[in-house]
Amino acid sequence: MKYWDQVKAFVLVTLGIASFSEGELKLTEEDQEKLNAAAKKPDFAEKFMAKYNDSLEAKEASTAIDAFMREQGIEAAATSEEDEEEDTDATELPKADASLSAKLNALTKEFDKIKADNEQKKGLIAKLEKLPDSEEAPETITANLSKMKISHSKTHLFASNNQFDAFADRPWNQATKQALAGLPITAATDWTQTANIDKLNADIQDYFRKDPQMIHTTMLDGLEMKKYVELISGVSDEYLHTSIVTGEITQSLKKKFLPKNKVKFEVEKGKVRDIQIDMLFEGYELKKLEKSYLKNIAALGITDSNPHKMRFVMYVVTEIMKRARKEDKIVMGRGVYFADPNRNTPASFMNNFSGFLKKYKDARGVKYRAFKMGKPTPENIHDYVKTMCERLPYDVRILPDMQYVLSPTWKRRYNEARKLKYGGNTDYNGDTDNVDDFSNIELVTYDQMEGEDFMYITTKDNEYALTDKPGEDGFIQFVKSGDNPRNIKAFGDYKLGTFVAVFGRKQDDLPANSYENQLVFSNDVEVLVDSYIPVAANDATPSLALHNSIVVGANNTEATNITGFDDVTPGERIYVLGNADANRSTIKNGTNIILEGGADFTLSNGDLMVLQGLEGGKAIEISRKTVGDDPEPEVTILAPDATTADAADGTSFVTSENTQATALTNIENAVSGERYTITGGGGTTNATTIANSGNFFLTAAVTLTDGTYITVEYTGSKFVETARG
């Protein structure tokens, strides 16, 4: 209070001191007489000392009360401004500490509320003890903590007749009743007991048997899908989508009946894949789930009108499925299906089923033709997107409800480039969700495409997710198992898949290079290079038929040499990732695999080799990366019959199979002091040559057959040889 500060200032000035000493104030008789004389009050000094010392104790008490009130979440009543600003003569001592009084008043009110709540609890406990034995007329009570109307009978939770709601032999239901009523929880479940596990298991099956729709709801809860993806349920194995397509059917007047149309029924087949949940954990983990359930049950807002009250059996299944939902979301976009039912090691969830990107990758070049666009860049992205749309067949380009699907990063860069291009215009209105000049084509982002340069265009009703209603006997079961008496197994089965209804509309009367026969359009860049499928144990020639990214080592029973690859696609990159610390696979330099410098590469856990597929089933090294090392520079593949390379594309080049004798004469846009490597990758016939003349100063001419390389350094005027092999 300001006037108390004035009183203290008056005393300090009168006594001629700068401040009071720490601790209790004790003035000398001389100082007391001086103060009394100045204040013209015979007892002023005595009262001042008493007030000053009382204020020290009050300050300590106020600090303690502040800490207690913060801990309890209690707010003190504010001190009035009149108390704070009251104008009082400096020789008058202040009244009691108003802020301390406000705090004490707040505490008193809080304790009064607690006392009232305790009285209410006593009445509630009395009601709970008198619940009727009959199932027919349960008493309705209002739980103190949750403010919810809850009905129970003496024998069953929620007054139901369901086995899974019975209190007998189900401590979790007894604890739920206590939690809902705001009572201390005395029921404890021993999850190391087989009887409790068996009871929980039976209750889960009984719950879903009585309400099969809840299986479906739980299956799909939290399953985040791409925008415009429709869910089709009830698919136990395959789903067929039939579309009628036709060529021209009308013609001018004629005498004879001359049918000209060629109708075809194109059938796309969607398939759901079986997904399994296998878990092994200890009883205390079920205990943690139970505690979490009881902690949150009172905040669920359950009333007697709710069709489904949250039971513990439902909570257990839901918590397990939360993790499954996260994995399914990723697989739906980036999964690559790989079946290996006889494996001895757990498989990656990424191989559960093929996601949308894999569907498009497999169909590209087979069911639809891709636009030859190359990679997008931040500088060209705006024109890149517009060019793809302009290349659409006219009848497709004007269709309503089209979507241009790309990663969130590329959409952001599209709008950034758009701002640079149009930001100064008076009609510029900020970021857009549609392609400029194509109001019918929406820019749709898909988070599972983050990091991908792949983009595609299709209709908004062309993508689906497929699922089935799992049978109750296979949906999350618990059993006691193992040597450890605390070990519990949980397992379950469900089905999920992705489906693209139409890729192409094959019409016999169209030219082979026409884009008129498809409803999916994409660029031609690599996709899903970091989604891998495993290689069987000790496989010396892994197949690339299912996917071009493979992971090797973990399944091996012995160290294995990889001497070649089956099903190589010329021009496609091959990604080989190691995932073992023992029994590792080694990629061997030889006839079918051409490695830089002839050096073999043993794949430790996390090591990666990238190769390029060549004609004749061969492969040539593009780069290799050892865990902890910086990645090798990206290799650029030269076009067939290329006579120059472009340093803007990189510092390492590989030749392709030429159709005629070809000589490389220059590396354009070279930087002085930089080194460049050119490696042969086109076989022996018409292999690219570099002469010791013109722009190149070499020890001798070189013919770049498979695996032969030469490294040169640019001096500013010449490419001087530094190494060859």
Short mmCIF file of N, CA, C and O in Angstrom, two decimals, residues 48-154:
data_model
loop_
_atom_site.label_atom_id
_atom_site.label_comp_id
_atom_site.label_asym_id
_atom_site.label_seq_id
_atom_site.Cartn_x
_atom_site.Cartn_y
_atom_site.Cartn_z
N PHE A 48 4.75 1.78 15.50
CA PHE A 48 5.42 1.55 14.23
C PHE A 48 6.25 0.27 14.26
O PHE A 48 6.21 -0.54 13.32
N MET A 49 7.02 0.07 15.35
CA MET A 49 7.82 -1.15 15.46
C MET A 49 6.94 -2.39 15.42
O MET A 49 7.25 -3.39 14.74
N ALA A 50 5.81 -2.35 16.13
CA ALA A 50 4.90 -3.51 16.16
C ALA A 50 4.34 -3.79 14.77
O ALA A 50 4.27 -4.94 14.31
N LYS A 51 3.91 -2.72 14.08
CA LYS A 51 3.36 -2.89 12.74
C LYS A 51 4.41 -3.40 11.76
O LYS A 51 4.16 -4.28 10.93
N TYR A 52 5.62 -2.82 11.84
CA TYR A 52 6.69 -3.23 10.93
C TYR A 52 7.01 -4.72 11.11
O TYR A 52 7.14 -5.47 10.14
N ASN A 53 7.14 -5.17 12.36
CA ASN A 53 7.47 -6.57 12.62
C ASN A 53 6.32 -7.50 12.23
O ASN A 53 6.54 -8.62 11.77
N ASP A 54 5.08 -7.04 12.42
CA ASP A 54 3.91 -7.85 11.99
C ASP A 54 3.89 -8.01 10.47
O ASP A 54 3.53 -9.06 9.94
N SER A 55 4.31 -6.95 9.76
CA SER A 55 4.29 -7.00 8.29
C SER A 55 5.31 -8.01 7.77
O SER A 55 5.10 -8.64 6.73
N LEU A 56 6.44 -8.18 8.50
CA LEU A 56 7.42 -9.19 8.10
C LEU A 56 6.82 -10.58 8.18
O LEU A 56 6.97 -11.41 7.28
N GLU A 57 6.12 -10.87 9.27
CA GLU A 57 5.46 -12.17 9.44
C GLU A 57 4.37 -12.36 8.39
O GLU A 57 4.19 -13.45 7.84
N ALA A 58 3.62 -11.27 8.11
CA ALA A 58 2.55 -11.35 7.12
C ALA A 58 3.11 -11.66 5.73
O ALA A 58 2.53 -12.40 4.94
N LYS A 59 4.28 -11.07 5.43
CA LYS A 59 4.90 -11.31 4.12
C LYS A 59 5.27 -12.78 3.96
O LYS A 59 5.05 -13.40 2.91
N GLU A 60 5.85 -13.36 5.03
CA GLU A 60 6.21 -14.78 4.98
C GLU A 60 4.97 -15.65 4.84
O GLU A 60 4.93 -16.61 4.06
N ALA A 61 3.90 -15.29 5.55
CA ALA A 61 2.65 -16.06 5.47
C ALA A 61 2.03 -15.93 4.08
O ALA A 61 1.52 -16.89 3.51
N SER A 62 2.09 -14.72 3.52
CA SER A 62 1.51 -14.49 2.19
C SER A 62 2.24 -15.32 1.14
O SER A 62 1.63 -15.89 0.24
N THR A 63 3.57 -15.39 1.27
CA THR A 63 4.35 -16.20 0.32
C THR A 63 3.96 -17.66 0.39
O THR A 63 3.79 -18.35 -0.63
N ALA A 64 3.80 -18.18 1.61
CA ALA A 64 3.40 -19.57 1.79
C ALA A 64 2.00 -19.83 1.23
O ALA A 64 1.74 -20.85 0.59
N ILE A 65 1.08 -18.86 1.49
CA ILE A 65 -0.29 -19.02 0.99
C ILE A 65 -0.31 -18.97 -0.53
O ILE A 65 -1.03 -19.73 -1.19
N ASP A 66 0.50 -18.09 -1.13
CA ASP A 66 0.58 -18.02 -2.59
C ASP A 66 0.97 -19.37 -3.19
O ASP A 66 0.40 -19.83 -4.17
N ALA A 67 2.00 -19.98 -2.61
CA ALA A 67 2.46 -21.28 -3.11
C ALA A 67 1.35 -22.33 -3.00
O ALA A 67 1.11 -23.12 -3.92
N PHE A 68 0.65 -22.34 -1.85
CA PHE A 68 -0.43 -23.31 -1.64
C PHE A 68 -1.57 -23.09 -2.63
O PHE A 68 -2.11 -24.02 -3.21
N MET A 69 -1.95 -21.82 -2.85
CA MET A 69 -3.06 -21.52 -3.75
C MET A 69 -2.71 -21.87 -5.20
O MET A 69 -3.56 -22.35 -5.95
N ARG A 70 -1.45 -21.64 -5.60
CA ARG A 70 -1.05 -22.04 -6.95
C ARG A 70 -1.14 -23.55 -7.12
O ARG A 70 -1.58 -24.06 -8.15
N GLU A 71 -0.71 -24.29 -6.10
CA GLU A 71 -0.75 -25.76 -6.15
C GLU A 71 -2.18 -26.27 -6.24
O GLU A 71 -2.46 -27.24 -6.95
N GLN A 72 -3.11 -25.59 -5.55
CA GLN A 72 -4.51 -26.04 -5.52
C GLN A 72 -5.35 -25.41 -6.63
O GLN A 72 -6.52 -25.76 -6.79
N GLY A 73 -4.78 -24.49 -7.41
CA GLY A 73 -5.53 -23.85 -8.48
C GLY A 73 -6.58 -22.88 -7.99
O GLY A 73 -7.62 -22.71 -8.62
N ILE A 74 -6.34 -22.21 -6.84
CA ILE A 74 -7.31 -21.27 -6.26
C ILE A 74 -6.90 -19.85 -6.61
O ILE A 74 -5.73 -19.47 -6.48
N GLU A 75 -7.87 -19.04 -7.03
CA GLU A 75 -7.60 -17.65 -7.36
C GLU A 75 -8.06 -16.75 -6.21
O GLU A 75 -9.19 -16.88 -5.71
N ALA A 76 -7.20 -15.82 -5.82
CA ALA A 76 -7.55 -14.89 -4.74
C ALA A 76 -8.41 -13.76 -5.26
O ALA A 76 -8.30 -13.37 -6.42
N ALA A 77 -9.28 -13.27 -4.40
CA ALA A 77 -10.08 -12.11 -4.79
C ALA A 77 -9.18 -10.89 -4.90
O ALA A 77 -8.26 -10.69 -4.10
N ALA A 78 -9.41 -10.07 -5.90
CA ALA A 78 -8.56 -8.90 -6.13
C ALA A 78 -8.74 -7.85 -5.04
O ALA A 78 -9.84 -7.64 -4.53
N THR A 79 -7.66 -7.18 -4.67
CA THR A 79 -7.74 -6.09 -3.69
C THR A 79 -8.30 -4.85 -4.37
O THR A 79 -7.92 -4.52 -5.49
N SER A 80 -9.19 -4.17 -3.74
CA SER A 80 -9.83 -3.01 -4.37
C SER A 80 -8.83 -1.89 -4.55
O SER A 80 -7.89 -1.74 -3.79
N GLU A 81 -9.09 -1.09 -5.59
CA GLU A 81 -8.20 0.04 -5.86
C GLU A 81 -8.28 1.08 -4.74
O GLU A 81 -7.33 1.79 -4.46
N GLU A 82 -9.48 1.17 -4.10
CA GLU A 82 -9.63 2.14 -3.01
C GLU A 82 -8.68 1.83 -1.87
O GLU A 82 -8.07 2.72 -1.28
N ASP A 83 -8.53 0.52 -1.57
CA ASP A 83 -7.59 0.14 -0.50
C ASP A 83 -6.17 0.51 -0.88
O ASP A 83 -5.36 0.91 -0.04
N GLU A 84 -5.86 0.31 -2.21
CA GLU A 84 -4.49 0.54 -2.66
C GLU A 84 -4.16 2.03 -2.72
O GLU A 84 -3.05 2.44 -2.45
N GLU A 85 -5.17 2.84 -3.09
CA GLU A 85 -4.89 4.23 -3.39
C GLU A 85 -5.35 5.20 -2.28
O GLU A 85 -5.31 6.41 -2.45
N GLU A 86 -5.88 4.65 -1.16
CA GLU A 86 -6.44 5.52 -0.12
C GLU A 86 -5.38 6.52 0.36
O GLU A 86 -4.23 6.16 0.64
N ASP A 87 -5.76 7.80 0.45
CA ASP A 87 -4.85 8.86 0.85
C ASP A 87 -4.85 9.00 2.36
O ASP A 87 -5.86 9.40 2.96
N THR A 88 -3.79 8.63 3.01
CA THR A 88 -3.72 8.65 4.47
C THR A 88 -2.51 9.47 4.89
O THR A 88 -1.46 9.44 4.24
N ASP A 89 -2.63 10.19 6.01
CA ASP A 89 -1.52 10.96 6.54
C ASP A 89 -0.36 10.05 6.90
O ASP A 89 -0.54 8.95 7.42
N ALA A 90 0.86 10.48 6.57
CA ALA A 90 2.04 9.64 6.76
C ALA A 90 2.26 9.25 8.21
O ALA A 90 2.95 8.27 8.49
N THR A 91 1.70 10.02 9.16
CA THR A 91 1.91 9.67 10.56
C THR A 91 0.85 8.71 11.08
O THR A 91 0.90 8.32 12.24
N GLU A 92 -0.15 8.36 10.22
CA GLU A 92 -1.17 7.39 10.61
C GLU A 92 -0.73 5.99 10.17
O GLU A 92 -0.32 5.79 9.03
N LEU A 93 -0.78 5.02 11.06
CA LEU A 93 -0.39 3.66 10.70
C LEU A 93 -1.49 2.99 9.88
O LEU A 93 -2.68 3.24 10.11
N PRO A 94 -1.14 2.13 8.88
CA PRO A 94 -2.14 1.51 7.99
C PRO A 94 -2.96 0.46 8.72
O PRO A 94 -2.61 -0.03 9.78
N LYS A 95 -4.09 0.09 8.01
CA LYS A 95 -4.94 -0.98 8.52
C LYS A 95 -4.32 -2.33 8.19
O LYS A 95 -3.23 -2.42 7.64
N ALA A 96 -5.08 -3.43 8.47
CA ALA A 96 -4.57 -4.78 8.19
C ALA A 96 -4.29 -4.95 6.69
O ALA A 96 -4.89 -4.29 5.86
N ASP A 97 -3.36 -5.86 6.37
CA ASP A 97 -2.95 -6.14 4.98
C ASP A 97 -4.15 -6.63 4.17
O ASP A 97 -4.64 -7.73 4.38
N ALA A 98 -4.62 -5.79 3.21
CA ALA A 98 -5.82 -6.13 2.44
C ALA A 98 -5.59 -7.31 1.51
O ALA A 98 -6.47 -8.15 1.32
N SER A 99 -4.38 -7.42 0.89
CA SER A 99 -4.13 -8.53 -0.04
C SER A 99 -4.13 -9.86 0.69
O SER A 99 -4.63 -10.86 0.20
N LEU A 100 -3.55 -9.88 1.90
CA LEU A 100 -3.54 -11.11 2.69
C LEU A 100 -4.97 -11.48 3.09
O LEU A 100 -5.35 -12.66 3.07
N SER A 101 -5.76 -10.49 3.40
CA SER A 101 -7.15 -10.75 3.76
C SER A 101 -7.91 -11.36 2.60
O SER A 101 -8.71 -12.29 2.77
N ALA A 102 -7.65 -10.85 1.38
CA ALA A 102 -8.33 -11.38 0.19
C ALA A 102 -7.97 -12.84 -0.03
O ALA A 102 -8.81 -13.67 -0.38
N LYS A 103 -6.71 -13.16 0.19
CA LYS A 103 -6.27 -14.55 0.01
C LYS A 103 -6.93 -15.47 1.03
O LYS A 103 -7.36 -16.58 0.70
N LEU A 104 -6.98 -15.00 2.27
CA LEU A 104 -7.59 -15.82 3.32
C LEU A 104 -9.08 -16.02 3.04
O LEU A 104 -9.63 -17.10 3.27
N ASN A 105 -9.73 -14.98 2.52
CA ASN A 105 -11.15 -15.12 2.17
C ASN A 105 -11.35 -16.14 1.06
O ASN A 105 -12.29 -16.94 1.09
N ALA A 106 -10.44 -16.12 0.06
CA ALA A 106 -10.54 -17.08 -1.04
C ALA A 106 -10.36 -18.50 -0.55
O ALA A 106 -11.06 -19.43 -0.97
N LEU A 107 -9.38 -18.68 0.38
CA LEU A 107 -9.16 -20.01 0.94
C LEU A 107 -10.37 -20.49 1.73
O LEU A 107 -10.78 -21.65 1.65
N THR A 108 -10.96 -19.59 2.48
CA THR A 108 -12.14 -19.96 3.28
C THR A 108 -13.28 -20.42 2.38
O THR A 108 -13.94 -21.43 2.65
N LYS A 109 -13.52 -19.68 1.29
CA LYS A 109 -14.57 -20.07 0.35
C LYS A 109 -14.28 -21.44 -0.27
O LYS A 109 -15.18 -22.26 -0.45
N GLU A 110 -13.00 -21.69 -0.60
CA GLU A 110 -12.65 -22.97 -1.22
C GLU A 110 -12.88 -24.13 -0.25
O GLU A 110 -13.39 -25.18 -0.63
N PHE A 111 -12.51 -23.93 1.01
CA PHE A 111 -12.72 -24.99 1.99
C PHE A 111 -14.20 -25.21 2.27
O PHE A 111 -14.63 -26.34 2.53
N ASP A 112 -15.01 -24.14 2.18
CA ASP A 112 -16.47 -24.30 2.32
C ASP A 112 -17.02 -25.17 1.19
O ASP A 112 -17.89 -26.02 1.41
N LYS A 113 -16.50 -24.96 -0.03
CA LYS A 113 -16.94 -25.77 -1.17
C LYS A 113 -16.54 -27.23 -0.99
O LYS A 113 -17.30 -28.15 -1.29
N ILE A 114 -15.31 -27.45 -0.51
CA ILE A 114 -14.85 -28.82 -0.28
C ILE A 114 -15.73 -29.51 0.76
O ILE A 114 -16.09 -30.68 0.62
N LYS A 115 -16.07 -28.77 1.81
CA LYS A 115 -16.92 -29.34 2.86
C LYS A 115 -18.28 -29.73 2.29
O LYS A 115 -18.81 -30.82 2.58
N ALA A 116 -18.85 -28.86 1.42
CA ALA A 116 -20.15 -29.17 0.81
C ALA A 116 -20.05 -30.39 -0.09
O ALA A 116 -20.94 -31.24 -0.12
N ASP A 117 -18.93 -30.47 -0.86
CA ASP A 117 -18.74 -31.63 -1.74
C ASP A 117 -18.64 -32.93 -0.95
O ASP A 117 -19.15 -33.97 -1.37
N ASN A 118 -17.95 -32.87 0.18
CA ASN A 118 -17.82 -34.07 1.01
C ASN A 118 -19.18 -34.53 1.53
O ASN A 118 -19.46 -35.73 1.61
N GLU A 119 -20.03 -33.57 1.89
CA GLU A 119 -21.37 -33.93 2.35
C GLU A 119 -22.17 -34.58 1.22
O GLU A 119 -22.90 -35.55 1.43
N GLN A 120 -21.98 -34.05 0.00
CA GLN A 120 -22.67 -34.62 -1.15
C GLN A 120 -22.17 -36.04 -1.43
O GLN A 120 -22.93 -36.93 -1.78
N LYS A 121 -20.87 -36.26 -1.26
CA LYS A 121 -20.31 -37.59 -1.48
C LYS A 121 -20.88 -38.60 -0.50
O LYS A 121 -21.13 -39.76 -0.86
N LYS A 122 -21.06 -38.15 0.76
CA LYS A 122 -21.62 -39.08 1.75
C LYS A 122 -23.00 -39.54 1.31
O LYS A 122 -23.33 -40.72 1.42
N GLY A 123 -23.81 -38.62 0.80
CA GLY A 123 -25.13 -39.00 0.31
C GLY A 123 -25.04 -39.91 -0.89
O GLY A 123 -25.82 -40.85 -1.05
N LEU A 124 -24.08 -39.66 -1.78
CA LEU A 124 -23.90 -40.50 -2.97
C LEU A 124 -23.49 -41.91 -2.61
O LEU A 124 -24.00 -42.89 -3.16
N ILE A 125 -22.58 -42.02 -1.65
CA ILE A 125 -22.15 -43.36 -1.21
C ILE A 125 -23.32 -44.13 -0.63
O ILE A 125 -23.49 -45.32 -0.88
N ALA A 126 -24.15 -43.42 0.14
CA ALA A 126 -25.34 -44.08 0.70
C ALA A 126 -26.24 -44.59 -0.40
O ALA A 126 -26.80 -45.69 -0.32
N LYS A 127 -26.42 -43.82 -1.45
CA LYS A 127 -27.25 -44.26 -2.58
C LYS A 127 -26.65 -45.47 -3.27
O LYS A 127 -27.34 -46.41 -3.65
N LEU A 128 -25.32 -45.46 -3.46
CA LEU A 128 -24.67 -46.57 -4.14
C LEU A 128 -24.82 -47.87 -3.36
O LEU A 128 -24.96 -48.95 -3.93
N GLU A 129 -24.77 -47.75 -2.03
CA GLU A 129 -24.89 -48.95 -1.20
C GLU A 129 -26.30 -49.53 -1.24
O GLU A 129 -26.51 -50.69 -0.90
N LYS A 130 -27.27 -48.71 -1.64
CA LYS A 130 -28.66 -49.16 -1.64
C LYS A 130 -29.18 -49.44 -3.05
O LYS A 130 -30.38 -49.46 -3.28
N LEU A 131 -28.27 -49.64 -4.03
CA LEU A 131 -28.73 -49.93 -5.39
C LEU A 131 -29.58 -51.20 -5.39
O LEU A 131 -29.25 -52.17 -4.69
N PRO A 132 -30.67 -51.25 -6.17
CA PRO A 132 -31.56 -52.42 -6.15
C PRO A 132 -30.89 -53.67 -6.71
O PRO A 132 -30.03 -53.59 -7.56
N ASP A 133 -31.31 -54.82 -6.20
CA ASP A 133 -30.81 -56.09 -6.71
C ASP A 133 -31.39 -56.41 -8.07
O ASP A 133 -30.81 -57.13 -8.86
N SER A 134 -32.57 -55.93 -8.34
CA SER A 134 -33.27 -56.28 -9.58
C SER A 134 -32.59 -55.65 -10.79
O SER A 134 -32.06 -54.55 -10.72
N GLU A 135 -32.62 -56.34 -11.93
CA GLU A 135 -32.09 -55.80 -13.18
C GLU A 135 -33.08 -54.83 -13.82
O GLU A 135 -32.73 -54.05 -14.67
N GLU A 136 -34.36 -54.91 -13.43
CA GLU A 136 -35.40 -54.19 -14.17
C GLU A 136 -35.45 -52.70 -13.87
O GLU A 136 -35.75 -51.90 -14.73
N ALA A 137 -35.24 -52.31 -12.62
CA ALA A 137 -35.46 -50.91 -12.26
C ALA A 137 -34.23 -50.31 -11.62
O ALA A 137 -34.19 -50.04 -10.43
N PRO A 138 -33.19 -50.10 -12.38
CA PRO A 138 -31.98 -49.52 -11.82
C PRO A 138 -32.19 -48.08 -11.40
O PRO A 138 -32.98 -47.35 -12.00
N GLU A 139 -31.49 -47.68 -10.36
CA GLU A 139 -31.60 -46.32 -9.87
C GLU A 139 -30.66 -45.42 -10.66
O GLU A 139 -29.53 -45.80 -10.97
N THR A 140 -31.10 -44.25 -11.01
CA THR A 140 -30.27 -43.31 -11.74
C THR A 140 -29.57 -42.40 -10.75
O THR A 140 -30.21 -41.83 -9.87
N ILE A 141 -28.26 -42.26 -10.88
CA ILE A 141 -27.50 -41.40 -9.97
C ILE A 141 -26.70 -40.39 -10.78
O ILE A 141 -26.48 -40.56 -11.97
N THR A 142 -26.28 -39.33 -10.12
CA THR A 142 -25.45 -38.32 -10.77
C THR A 142 -24.05 -38.40 -10.18
O THR A 142 -23.87 -38.12 -9.00
N ALA A 143 -23.08 -38.80 -11.01
CA ALA A 143 -21.72 -38.94 -10.51
C ALA A 143 -21.15 -37.57 -10.16
O ALA A 143 -21.35 -36.60 -10.88
N ASN A 144 -20.44 -37.49 -9.05
CA ASN A 144 -19.95 -36.21 -8.55
C ASN A 144 -18.89 -35.62 -9.47
O ASN A 144 -18.87 -34.42 -9.72
N LEU A 145 -17.98 -36.46 -9.97
CA LEU A 145 -16.87 -35.95 -10.76
C LEU A 145 -17.26 -35.64 -12.19
O LEU A 145 -16.86 -34.65 -12.76
N SER A 146 -18.03 -36.50 -12.82
CA SER A 146 -18.29 -36.39 -14.24
C SER A 146 -19.56 -35.65 -14.58
O SER A 146 -19.80 -35.33 -15.73
N LYS A 147 -20.43 -35.38 -13.56
CA LYS A 147 -21.71 -34.73 -13.78
C LYS A 147 -22.52 -35.48 -14.84
O LYS A 147 -23.16 -34.89 -15.70
N MET A 148 -22.50 -36.80 -14.82
CA MET A 148 -23.20 -37.61 -15.81
C MET A 148 -24.26 -38.45 -15.12
O MET A 148 -24.08 -38.88 -14.00
N LYS A 149 -25.33 -38.69 -15.84
CA LYS A 149 -26.37 -39.58 -15.33
C LYS A 149 -26.03 -41.00 -15.74
O LYS A 149 -25.97 -41.32 -16.92
N ILE A 150 -25.78 -41.85 -14.77
CA ILE A 150 -25.35 -43.21 -15.03
C ILE A 150 -26.29 -44.17 -14.33
O ILE A 150 -26.62 -44.00 -13.16
N SER A 151 -26.69 -45.22 -15.02
CA SER A 151 -27.55 -46.25 -14.44
C SER A 151 -26.80 -47.57 -14.37
O SER A 151 -26.22 -48.01 -15.37
N HIS A 152 -26.78 -48.17 -13.20
CA HIS A 152 -26.18 -49.49 -13.01
C HIS A 152 -27.17 -50.36 -12.24
O HIS A 152 -28.07 -49.86 -11.55
N SER A 153 -26.98 -51.65 -12.34
CA SER A 153 -27.70 -52.56 -11.44
C SER A 153 -26.68 -53.13 -10.46
O SER A 153 -25.48 -52.83 -10.54
N LYS A 154 -27.12 -53.98 -9.60
CA LYS A 154 -26.19 -54.55 -8.62
C LYS A 154 -25.22 -55.51 -9.28
O LYS A 154 -24.08 -55.67 -8.81
#
